[in-house]
Tab-separated table of C-alpha atoms and ligand atoms in Angstrom:
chain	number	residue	atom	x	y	z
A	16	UNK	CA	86.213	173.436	106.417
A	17	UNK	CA	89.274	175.508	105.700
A	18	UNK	CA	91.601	172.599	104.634
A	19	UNK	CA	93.523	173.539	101.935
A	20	UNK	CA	92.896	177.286	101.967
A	21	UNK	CA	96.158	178.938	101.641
A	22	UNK	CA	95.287	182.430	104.622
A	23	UNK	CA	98.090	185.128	105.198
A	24	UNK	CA	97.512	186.576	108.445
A	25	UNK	CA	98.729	189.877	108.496
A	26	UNK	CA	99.485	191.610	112.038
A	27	UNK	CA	100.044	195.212	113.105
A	28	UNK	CA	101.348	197.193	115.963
A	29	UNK	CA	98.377	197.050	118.365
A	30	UNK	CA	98.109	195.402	122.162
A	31	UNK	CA	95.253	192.958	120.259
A	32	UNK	CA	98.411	191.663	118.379
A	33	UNK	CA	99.037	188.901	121.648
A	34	UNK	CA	95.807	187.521	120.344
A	35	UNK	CA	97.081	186.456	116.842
A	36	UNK	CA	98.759	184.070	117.624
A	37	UNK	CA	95.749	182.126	118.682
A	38	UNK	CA	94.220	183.143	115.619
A	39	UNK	CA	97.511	181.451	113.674
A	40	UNK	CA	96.455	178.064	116.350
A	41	UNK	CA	92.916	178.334	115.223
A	42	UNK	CA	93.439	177.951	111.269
A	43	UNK	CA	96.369	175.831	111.225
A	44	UNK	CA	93.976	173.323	113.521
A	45	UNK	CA	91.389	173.608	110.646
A	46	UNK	CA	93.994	172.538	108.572
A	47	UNK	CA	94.679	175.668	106.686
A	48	UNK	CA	98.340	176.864	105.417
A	49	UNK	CA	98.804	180.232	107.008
A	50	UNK	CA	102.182	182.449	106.344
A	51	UNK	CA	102.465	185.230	108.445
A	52	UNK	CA	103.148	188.685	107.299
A	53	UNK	CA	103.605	191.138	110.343
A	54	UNK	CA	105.112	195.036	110.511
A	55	UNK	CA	107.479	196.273	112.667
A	56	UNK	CA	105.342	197.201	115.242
A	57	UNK	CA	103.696	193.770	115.904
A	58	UNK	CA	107.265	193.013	116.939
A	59	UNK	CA	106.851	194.706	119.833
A	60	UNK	CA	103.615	193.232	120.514
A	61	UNK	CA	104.375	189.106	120.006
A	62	UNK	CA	107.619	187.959	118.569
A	63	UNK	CA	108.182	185.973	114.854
A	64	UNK	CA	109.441	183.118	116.578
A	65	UNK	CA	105.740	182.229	118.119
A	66	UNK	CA	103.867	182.820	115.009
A	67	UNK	CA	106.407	180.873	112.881
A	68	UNK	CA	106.042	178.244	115.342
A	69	UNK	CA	102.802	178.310	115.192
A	70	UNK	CA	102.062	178.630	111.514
A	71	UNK	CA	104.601	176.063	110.512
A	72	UNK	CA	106.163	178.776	108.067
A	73	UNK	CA	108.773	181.171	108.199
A	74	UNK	CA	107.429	184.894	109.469
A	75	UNK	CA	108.107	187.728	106.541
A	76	UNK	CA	108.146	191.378	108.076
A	77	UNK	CA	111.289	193.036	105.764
A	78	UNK	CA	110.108	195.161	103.014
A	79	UNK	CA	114.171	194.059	100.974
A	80	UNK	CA	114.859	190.813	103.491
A	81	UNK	CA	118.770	190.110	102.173
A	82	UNK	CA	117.466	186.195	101.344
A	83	UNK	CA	114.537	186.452	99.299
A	84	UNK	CA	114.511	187.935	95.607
A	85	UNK	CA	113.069	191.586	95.624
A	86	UNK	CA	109.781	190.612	94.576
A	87	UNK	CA	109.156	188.520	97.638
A	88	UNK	CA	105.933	190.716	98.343
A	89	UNK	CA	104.472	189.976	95.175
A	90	UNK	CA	104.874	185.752	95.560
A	91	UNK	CA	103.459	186.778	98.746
A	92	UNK	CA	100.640	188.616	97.510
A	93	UNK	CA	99.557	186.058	94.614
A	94	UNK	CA	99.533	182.759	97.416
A	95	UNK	CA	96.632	183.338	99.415
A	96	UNK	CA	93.085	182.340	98.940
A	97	UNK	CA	92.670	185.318	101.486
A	98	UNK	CA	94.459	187.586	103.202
A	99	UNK	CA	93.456	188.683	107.021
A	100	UNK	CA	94.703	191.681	108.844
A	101	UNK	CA	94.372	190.728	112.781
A	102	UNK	CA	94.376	193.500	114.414
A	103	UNK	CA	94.571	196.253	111.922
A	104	UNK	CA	95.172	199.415	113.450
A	105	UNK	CA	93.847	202.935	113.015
A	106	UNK	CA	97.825	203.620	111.173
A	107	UNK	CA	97.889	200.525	109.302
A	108	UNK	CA	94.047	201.263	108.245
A	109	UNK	CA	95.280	204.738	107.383
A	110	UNK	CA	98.186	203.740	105.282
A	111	UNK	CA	95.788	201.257	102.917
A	112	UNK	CA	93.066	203.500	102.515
A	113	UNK	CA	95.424	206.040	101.033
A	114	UNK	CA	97.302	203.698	98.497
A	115	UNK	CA	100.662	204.028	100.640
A	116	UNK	CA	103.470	200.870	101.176
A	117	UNK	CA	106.167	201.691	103.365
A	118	UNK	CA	106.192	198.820	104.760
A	119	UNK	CA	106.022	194.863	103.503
A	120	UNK	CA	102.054	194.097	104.336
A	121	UNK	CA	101.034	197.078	103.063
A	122	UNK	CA	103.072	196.331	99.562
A	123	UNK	CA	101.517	192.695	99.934
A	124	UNK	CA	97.667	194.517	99.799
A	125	UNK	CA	98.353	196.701	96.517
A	126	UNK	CA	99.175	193.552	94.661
A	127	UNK	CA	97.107	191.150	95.985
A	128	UNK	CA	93.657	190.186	94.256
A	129	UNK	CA	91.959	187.705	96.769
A	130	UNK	CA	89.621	188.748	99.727
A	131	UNK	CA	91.047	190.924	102.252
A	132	UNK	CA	89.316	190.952	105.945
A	133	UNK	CA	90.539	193.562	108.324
A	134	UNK	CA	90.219	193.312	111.865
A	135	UNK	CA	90.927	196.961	113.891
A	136	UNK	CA	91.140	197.264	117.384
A	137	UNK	CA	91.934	200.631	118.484
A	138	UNK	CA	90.860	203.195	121.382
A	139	UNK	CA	87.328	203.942	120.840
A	140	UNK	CA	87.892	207.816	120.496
A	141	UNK	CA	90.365	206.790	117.906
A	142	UNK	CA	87.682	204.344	116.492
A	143	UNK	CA	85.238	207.235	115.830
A	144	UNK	CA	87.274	209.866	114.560
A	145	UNK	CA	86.270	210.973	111.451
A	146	UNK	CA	89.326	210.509	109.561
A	147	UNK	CA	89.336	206.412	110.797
A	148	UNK	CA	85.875	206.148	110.249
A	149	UNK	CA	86.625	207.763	106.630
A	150	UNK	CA	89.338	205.708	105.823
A	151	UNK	CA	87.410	202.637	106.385
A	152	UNK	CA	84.309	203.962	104.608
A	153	UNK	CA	86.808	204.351	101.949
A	154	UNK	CA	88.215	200.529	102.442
A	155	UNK	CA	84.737	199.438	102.455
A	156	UNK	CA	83.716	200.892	98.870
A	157	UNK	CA	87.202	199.687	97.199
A	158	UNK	CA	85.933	196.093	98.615
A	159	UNK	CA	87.691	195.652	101.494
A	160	UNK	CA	86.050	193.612	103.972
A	161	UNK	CA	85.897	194.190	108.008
A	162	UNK	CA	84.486	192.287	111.027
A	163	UNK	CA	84.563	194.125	114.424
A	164	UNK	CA	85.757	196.084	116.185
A	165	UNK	CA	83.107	194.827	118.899
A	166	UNK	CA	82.410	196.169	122.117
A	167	UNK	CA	84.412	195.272	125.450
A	168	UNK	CA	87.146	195.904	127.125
A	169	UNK	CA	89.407	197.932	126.320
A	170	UNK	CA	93.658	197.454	126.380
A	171	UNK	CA	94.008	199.158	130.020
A	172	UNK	CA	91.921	199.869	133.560
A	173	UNK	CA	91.605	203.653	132.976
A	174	UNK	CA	90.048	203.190	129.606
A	175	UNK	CA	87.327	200.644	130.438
A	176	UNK	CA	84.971	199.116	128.401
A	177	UNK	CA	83.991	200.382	124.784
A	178	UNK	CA	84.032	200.425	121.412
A	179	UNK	CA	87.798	199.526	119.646
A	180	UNK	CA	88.029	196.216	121.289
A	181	UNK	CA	89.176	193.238	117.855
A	182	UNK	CA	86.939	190.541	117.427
A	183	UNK	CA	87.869	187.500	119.071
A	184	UNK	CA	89.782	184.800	117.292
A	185	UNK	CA	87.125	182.644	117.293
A	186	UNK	CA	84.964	185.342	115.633
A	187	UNK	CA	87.246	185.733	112.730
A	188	UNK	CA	87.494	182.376	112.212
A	189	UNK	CA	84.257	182.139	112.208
A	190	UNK	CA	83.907	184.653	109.584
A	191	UNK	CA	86.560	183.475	107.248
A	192	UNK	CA	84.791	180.279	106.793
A	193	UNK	CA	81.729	181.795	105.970
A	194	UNK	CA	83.336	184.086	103.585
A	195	UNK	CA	84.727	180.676	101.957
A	196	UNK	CA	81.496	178.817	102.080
A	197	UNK	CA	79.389	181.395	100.584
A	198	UNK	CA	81.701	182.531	97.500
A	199	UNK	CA	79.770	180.842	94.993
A	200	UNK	CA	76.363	180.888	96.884
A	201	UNK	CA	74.548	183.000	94.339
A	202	UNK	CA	76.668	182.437	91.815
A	203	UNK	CA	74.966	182.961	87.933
A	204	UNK	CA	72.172	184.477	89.506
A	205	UNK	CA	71.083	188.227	88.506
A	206	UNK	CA	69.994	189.842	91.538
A	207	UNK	CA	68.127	193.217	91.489
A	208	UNK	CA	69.198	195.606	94.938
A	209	UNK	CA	67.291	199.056	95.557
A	210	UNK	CA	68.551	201.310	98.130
A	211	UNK	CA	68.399	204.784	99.620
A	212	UNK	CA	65.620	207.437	99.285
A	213	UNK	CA	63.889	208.421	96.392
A	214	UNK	CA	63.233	212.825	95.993
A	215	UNK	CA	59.944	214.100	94.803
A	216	UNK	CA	60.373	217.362	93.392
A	217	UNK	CA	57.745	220.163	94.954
A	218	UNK	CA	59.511	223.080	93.233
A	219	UNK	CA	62.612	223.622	91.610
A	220	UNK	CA	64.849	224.014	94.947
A	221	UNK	CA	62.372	221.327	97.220
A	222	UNK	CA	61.596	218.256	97.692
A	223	UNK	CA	59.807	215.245	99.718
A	224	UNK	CA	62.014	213.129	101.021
A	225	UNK	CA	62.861	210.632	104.002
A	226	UNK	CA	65.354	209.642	106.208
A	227	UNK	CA	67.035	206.872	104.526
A	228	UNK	CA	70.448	206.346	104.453
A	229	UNK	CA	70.917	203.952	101.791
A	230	UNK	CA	73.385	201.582	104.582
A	231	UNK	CA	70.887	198.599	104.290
A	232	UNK	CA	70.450	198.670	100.072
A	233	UNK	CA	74.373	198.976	99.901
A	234	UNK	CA	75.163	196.497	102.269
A	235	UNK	CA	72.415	194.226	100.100
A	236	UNK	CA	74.241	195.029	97.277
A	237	UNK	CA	77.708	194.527	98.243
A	238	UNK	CA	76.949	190.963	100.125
A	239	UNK	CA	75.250	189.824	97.182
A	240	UNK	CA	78.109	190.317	94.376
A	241	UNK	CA	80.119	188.717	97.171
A	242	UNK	CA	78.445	185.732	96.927
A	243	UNK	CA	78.905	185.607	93.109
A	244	UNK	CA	75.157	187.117	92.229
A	245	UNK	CA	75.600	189.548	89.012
A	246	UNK	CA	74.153	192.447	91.171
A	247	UNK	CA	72.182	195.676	89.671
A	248	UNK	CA	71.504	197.974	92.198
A	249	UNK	CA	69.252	200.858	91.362
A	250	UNK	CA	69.512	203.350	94.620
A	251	UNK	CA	68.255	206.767	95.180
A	252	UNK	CA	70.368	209.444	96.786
A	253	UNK	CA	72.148	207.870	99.639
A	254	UNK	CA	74.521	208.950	102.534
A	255	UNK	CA	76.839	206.200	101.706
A	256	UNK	CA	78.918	205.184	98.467
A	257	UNK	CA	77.203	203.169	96.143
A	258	UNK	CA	79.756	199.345	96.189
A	259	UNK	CA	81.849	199.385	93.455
A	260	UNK	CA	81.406	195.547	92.663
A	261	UNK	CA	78.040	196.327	91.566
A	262	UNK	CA	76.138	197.687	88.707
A	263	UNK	CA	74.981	200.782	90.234
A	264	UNK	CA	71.937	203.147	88.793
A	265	UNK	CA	71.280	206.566	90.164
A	266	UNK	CA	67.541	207.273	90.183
A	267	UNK	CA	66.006	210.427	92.182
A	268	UNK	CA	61.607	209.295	91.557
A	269	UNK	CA	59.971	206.578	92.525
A	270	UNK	CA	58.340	206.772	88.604
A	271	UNK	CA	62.204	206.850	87.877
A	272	UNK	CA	63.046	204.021	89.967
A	273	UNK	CA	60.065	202.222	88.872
A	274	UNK	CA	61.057	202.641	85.207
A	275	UNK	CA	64.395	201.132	85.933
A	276	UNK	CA	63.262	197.979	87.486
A	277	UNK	CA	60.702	196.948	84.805
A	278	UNK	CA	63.617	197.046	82.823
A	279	UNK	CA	65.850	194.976	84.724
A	280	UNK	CA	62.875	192.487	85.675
A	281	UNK	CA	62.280	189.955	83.385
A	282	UNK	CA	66.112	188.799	83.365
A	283	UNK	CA	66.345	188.962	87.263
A	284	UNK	CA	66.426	185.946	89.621
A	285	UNK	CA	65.284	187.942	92.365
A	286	UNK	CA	64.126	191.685	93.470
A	287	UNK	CA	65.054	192.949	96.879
A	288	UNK	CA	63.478	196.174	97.546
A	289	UNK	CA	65.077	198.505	100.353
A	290	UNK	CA	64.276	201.617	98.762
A	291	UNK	CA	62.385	203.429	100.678
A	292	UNK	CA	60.024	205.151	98.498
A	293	UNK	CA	58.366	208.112	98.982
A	294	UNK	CA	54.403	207.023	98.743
A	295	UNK	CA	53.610	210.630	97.678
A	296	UNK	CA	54.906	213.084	94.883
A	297	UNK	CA	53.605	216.828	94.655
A	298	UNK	CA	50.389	216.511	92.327
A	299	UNK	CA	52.088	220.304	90.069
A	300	UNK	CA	55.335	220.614	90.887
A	301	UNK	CA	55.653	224.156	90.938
A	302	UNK	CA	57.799	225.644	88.061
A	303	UNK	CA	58.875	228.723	90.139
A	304	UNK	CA	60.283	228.937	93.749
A	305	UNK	CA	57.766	228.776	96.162
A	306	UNK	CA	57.414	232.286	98.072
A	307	UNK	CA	56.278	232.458	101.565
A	308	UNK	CA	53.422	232.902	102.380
A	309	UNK	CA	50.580	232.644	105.781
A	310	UNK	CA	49.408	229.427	104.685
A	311	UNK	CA	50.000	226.738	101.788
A	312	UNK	CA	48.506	223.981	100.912
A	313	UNK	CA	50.070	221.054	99.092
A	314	UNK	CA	47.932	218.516	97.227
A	315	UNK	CA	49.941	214.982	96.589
A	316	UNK	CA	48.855	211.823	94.984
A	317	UNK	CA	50.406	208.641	95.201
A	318	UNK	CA	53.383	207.131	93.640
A	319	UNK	CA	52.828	203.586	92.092
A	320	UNK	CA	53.931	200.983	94.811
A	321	UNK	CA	56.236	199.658	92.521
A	322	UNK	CA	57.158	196.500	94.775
A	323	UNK	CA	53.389	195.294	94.699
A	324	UNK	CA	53.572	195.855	90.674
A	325	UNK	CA	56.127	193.842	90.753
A	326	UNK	CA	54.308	191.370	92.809
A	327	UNK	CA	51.595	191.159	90.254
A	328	UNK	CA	53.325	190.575	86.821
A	329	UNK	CA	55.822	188.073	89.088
A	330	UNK	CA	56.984	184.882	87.063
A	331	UNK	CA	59.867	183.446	88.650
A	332	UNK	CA	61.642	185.765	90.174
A	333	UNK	CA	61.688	185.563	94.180
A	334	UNK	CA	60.849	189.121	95.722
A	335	UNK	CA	62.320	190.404	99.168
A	336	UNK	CA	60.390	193.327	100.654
A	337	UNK	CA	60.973	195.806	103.254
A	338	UNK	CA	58.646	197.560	105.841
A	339	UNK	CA	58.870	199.821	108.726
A	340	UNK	CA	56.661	199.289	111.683
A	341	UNK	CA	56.970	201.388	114.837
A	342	UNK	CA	54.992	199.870	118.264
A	343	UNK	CA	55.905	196.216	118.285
A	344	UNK	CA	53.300	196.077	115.616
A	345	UNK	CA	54.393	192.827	114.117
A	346	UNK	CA	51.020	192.081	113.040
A	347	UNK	CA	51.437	193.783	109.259
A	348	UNK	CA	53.985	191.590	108.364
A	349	UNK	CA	52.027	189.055	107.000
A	350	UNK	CA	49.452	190.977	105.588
A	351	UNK	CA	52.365	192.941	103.263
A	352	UNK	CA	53.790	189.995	102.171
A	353	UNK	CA	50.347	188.327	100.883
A	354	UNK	CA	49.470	191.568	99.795
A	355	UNK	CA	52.316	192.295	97.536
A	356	UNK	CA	52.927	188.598	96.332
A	357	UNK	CA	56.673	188.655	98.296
A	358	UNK	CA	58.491	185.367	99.036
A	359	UNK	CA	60.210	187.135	101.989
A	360	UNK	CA	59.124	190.436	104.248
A	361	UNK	CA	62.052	191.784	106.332
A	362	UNK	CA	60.342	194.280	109.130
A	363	UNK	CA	62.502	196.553	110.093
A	364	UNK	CA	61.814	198.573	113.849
A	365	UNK	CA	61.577	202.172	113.229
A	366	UNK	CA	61.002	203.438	116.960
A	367	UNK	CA	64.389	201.490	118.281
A	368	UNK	CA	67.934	203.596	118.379
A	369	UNK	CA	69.682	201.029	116.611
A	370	UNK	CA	67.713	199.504	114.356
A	371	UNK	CA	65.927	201.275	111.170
A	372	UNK	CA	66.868	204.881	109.361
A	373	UNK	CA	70.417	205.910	109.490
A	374	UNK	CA	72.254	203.170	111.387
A	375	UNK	CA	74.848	201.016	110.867
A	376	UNK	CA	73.329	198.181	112.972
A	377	UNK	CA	69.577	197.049	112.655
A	378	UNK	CA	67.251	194.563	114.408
A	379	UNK	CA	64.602	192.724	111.910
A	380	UNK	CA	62.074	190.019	111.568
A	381	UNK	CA	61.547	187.870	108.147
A	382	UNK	CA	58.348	186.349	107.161
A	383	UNK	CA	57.791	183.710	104.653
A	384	UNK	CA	54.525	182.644	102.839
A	385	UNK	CA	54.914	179.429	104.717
A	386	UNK	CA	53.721	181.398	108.039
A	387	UNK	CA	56.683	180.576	109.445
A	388	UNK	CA	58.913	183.905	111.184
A	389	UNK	CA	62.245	184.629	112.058
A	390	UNK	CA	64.014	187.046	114.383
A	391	UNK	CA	67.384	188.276	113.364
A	392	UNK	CA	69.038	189.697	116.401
A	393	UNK	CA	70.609	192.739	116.385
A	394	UNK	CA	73.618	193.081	114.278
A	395	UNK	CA	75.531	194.883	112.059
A	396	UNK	CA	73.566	195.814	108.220
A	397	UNK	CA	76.208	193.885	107.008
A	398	UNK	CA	75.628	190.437	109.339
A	399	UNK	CA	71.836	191.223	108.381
A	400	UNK	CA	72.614	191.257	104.945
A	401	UNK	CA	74.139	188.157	104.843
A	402	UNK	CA	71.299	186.621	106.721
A	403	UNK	CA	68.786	187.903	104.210
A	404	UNK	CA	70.990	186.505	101.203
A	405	UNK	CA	71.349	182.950	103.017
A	406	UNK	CA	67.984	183.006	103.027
A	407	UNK	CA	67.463	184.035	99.628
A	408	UNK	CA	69.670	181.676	98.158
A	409	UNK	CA	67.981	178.214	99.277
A	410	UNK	CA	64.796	180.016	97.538
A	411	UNK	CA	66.673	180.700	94.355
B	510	LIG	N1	57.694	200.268	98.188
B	510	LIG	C1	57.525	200.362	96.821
B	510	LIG	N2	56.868	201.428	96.275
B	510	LIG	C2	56.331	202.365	97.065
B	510	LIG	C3	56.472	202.278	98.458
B	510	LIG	C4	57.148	201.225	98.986
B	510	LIG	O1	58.005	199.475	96.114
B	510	LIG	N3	55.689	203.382	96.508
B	510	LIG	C5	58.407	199.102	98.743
B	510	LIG	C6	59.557	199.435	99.645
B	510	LIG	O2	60.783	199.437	98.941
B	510	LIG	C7	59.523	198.321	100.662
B	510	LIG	C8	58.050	198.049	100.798
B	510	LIG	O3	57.476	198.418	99.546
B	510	LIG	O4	60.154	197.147	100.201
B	510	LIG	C9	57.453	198.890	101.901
B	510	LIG	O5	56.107	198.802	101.805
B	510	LIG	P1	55.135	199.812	102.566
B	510	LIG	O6	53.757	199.285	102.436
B	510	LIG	O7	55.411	201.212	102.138
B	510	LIG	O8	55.583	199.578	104.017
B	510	LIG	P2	55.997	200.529	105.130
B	510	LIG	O9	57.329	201.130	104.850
B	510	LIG	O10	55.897	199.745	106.376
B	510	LIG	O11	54.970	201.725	105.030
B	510	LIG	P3	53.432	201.975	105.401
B	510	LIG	O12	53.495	202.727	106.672
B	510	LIG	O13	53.005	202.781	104.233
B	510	LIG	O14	52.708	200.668	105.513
């Protein structure tokens, strides 16, 4: 599977660092050519000596090594098919997010073009501090890619089990292929996203609104362009960054949003609709604040349901809905998808913790016309997006 891929494996100062080693083991024995970049502090951590054994290549870690020509980080930059940062931590994540290379790896990352995949493994306080959890937000949106950190133990007794702990090797192996086998999986293919939360004005300072992140739609989004689709992804307000390897329209109305997809429809492939749309908008909206008063009464009507529209005038474009169900009831699942003419329904939990509104993991269940449903453990949006897309693509 990965013979012939040229993989850097890049290492930083963290315990997790004794692990890349078997990382090295595990391409090299899928016959990929791995060179090793490491910093400074993975020195103290594992040696060169065992990764250039087992890597087969000479270990670079000197920003001016005396040997090579001063633009040894940029060869090194241009030779991978993709670049993987095992374990990356909460420093090294720092340094990249802000544009800074005092240091080899981090000079090999400004230059380089092909995927990178971090790793971190860090302390789980330091994994939630805002400033990490910025920095990789930050990674994330310039197109970065991450797997982990998981759950587990952590690097000593007193701090136990948590969150901070790197994906295993096997993991990120795991992933790399993937990330090679899918590439081109929706390549040529226009692919239509929505995300986030539409706004309905009631007066000039209020709205109707919901609780919708935008995390799934994004995710969606990003995935997609990742696997070569031309993406267009037409979100409402969200709490995340729109991906910048997208197309991205702002819309705040359903009518708005609604607008923008009969635009984009007759040249898509496919329509995947995350938005979550409000079903009501204010009937007046009121041109003046509202004052307060004892009692007020607001009349709404409803917005078009733009995904069963779409449904309707469908030609060949596959269509991936969303719903929300609360109480196990898996029952509606079918009935939305024959009712609004989908070719897949992802249901979404809304009364679980981590799955649904505002969540970076999530929990769902696809049904197909065939009858035939599928449960998609809980994982990360961005493992269910991929899921979603797989299955998209063998209907494309
Ligand atoms: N949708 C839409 N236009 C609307 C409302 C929803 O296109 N006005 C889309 C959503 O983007 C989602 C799916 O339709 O893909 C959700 O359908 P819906 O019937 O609203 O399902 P639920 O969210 O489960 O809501 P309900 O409780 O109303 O059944």
């Amino acid at each position: 599977m990965l013979a012939d891929r040229k993989i850097l494996v890049g290492a930083t100062g963290g315990i997790a660092a004794y692990k890349t080693p078997f990382l090295v083991r595990q391409l090299v024995e899928k016959k990929a050519s791995v060179r090793v970049v490491m910093t400074e502090a993975a020195g103290n951590f594992v040696t060169p000596l065992v990764l250039e054994t087992l890597s087969g290549n000479p270990v670079s870690s000197e920003l001016f090594p005396r040997q090579f020509a001063s633009t040894h980080h940029i060869e090194l930059a241009r030779w991978p098919d993709l670049i993987v940062v095992a374990p990356a931590t909460a420093d090294f994540i720092g340094r990249v997010a802000n544009g800074l290379a005092p240091d080899l790896l981090c000079n090999v990352l400004l230059v380089a073009t092909s995927t990178v995949l971090l790793a971190p493994a860090m302390n789980t306080e330091m994994w939630f501090h805002s400033q990490v959890q910025e920095n990789c937000a930050k990674l994330e949106k310039l197109g970065y890619e991450f797997i982990g950190p998981e759950e587990g133990k952590l690097a000593t007794a007193s701090e136990g089990e948590g969150m901070g702990r790197m994906s295993e090797p096997d993991t990120i192996v795991k992933r790399i292929e993937e990330i090679f086998s899918e590439r081109e999986l929706l390549k040529g293919k226009r692919i239509v996203v929505t995300g986030g939360r539409t706004e309905e004005a009631i007066d000039p300072v209020r709205y109707l609104s919901n609780r919708s992140s935008g995390k799934m739609g994004a995710a969606l989004a990003r995935a997609a362009a990742r696997m070569g689709a031309q993406v267009s992804f037409v979100h409402g307000r969200m709490s995340v960054e729109p991906p910048q390897n997208t197309d991205n329209f702002l819309v705040l109305t359903a009518e708005e949003m609604q607008k923008k997809l009969l635009e984009l429809y007759a040249k898509s492939d496919a329509v995947i609709m995350a938005a979550a749309v409000s079903d009501f908008r204010a009937e007046k909206v009121s041109r003046e604040k509202i004052r307060r008063k004892e009692h007020l009464t607001l009349e709404l009507v409803p917005n078009p349901d733009i995904l069963a529209g779409l449904g309707k005038s469908k030609k060949k474009q596959k269509l991936v809905g969303f719903a929300l169900e609360a109480g196990g009831g898996l029952g509606n699942g079918k009935k939305k998808l024959e009712e609004k003419n989908l070719d897949m329904l992802v249901l979404n939990r809304a009364d679980e913790p981590d799955a649904g509104f505002d969540v970076d993991t999530n929990r769902v269940t696809l049904f197909f016309p065939s009858g035939k449903k599928e449960e998609v453990p809980l994982a990360s949006k961005d493992e269910v997006a991929r899921v979603i897309l797989r299955k998209l693509a063998k209907l494309l």
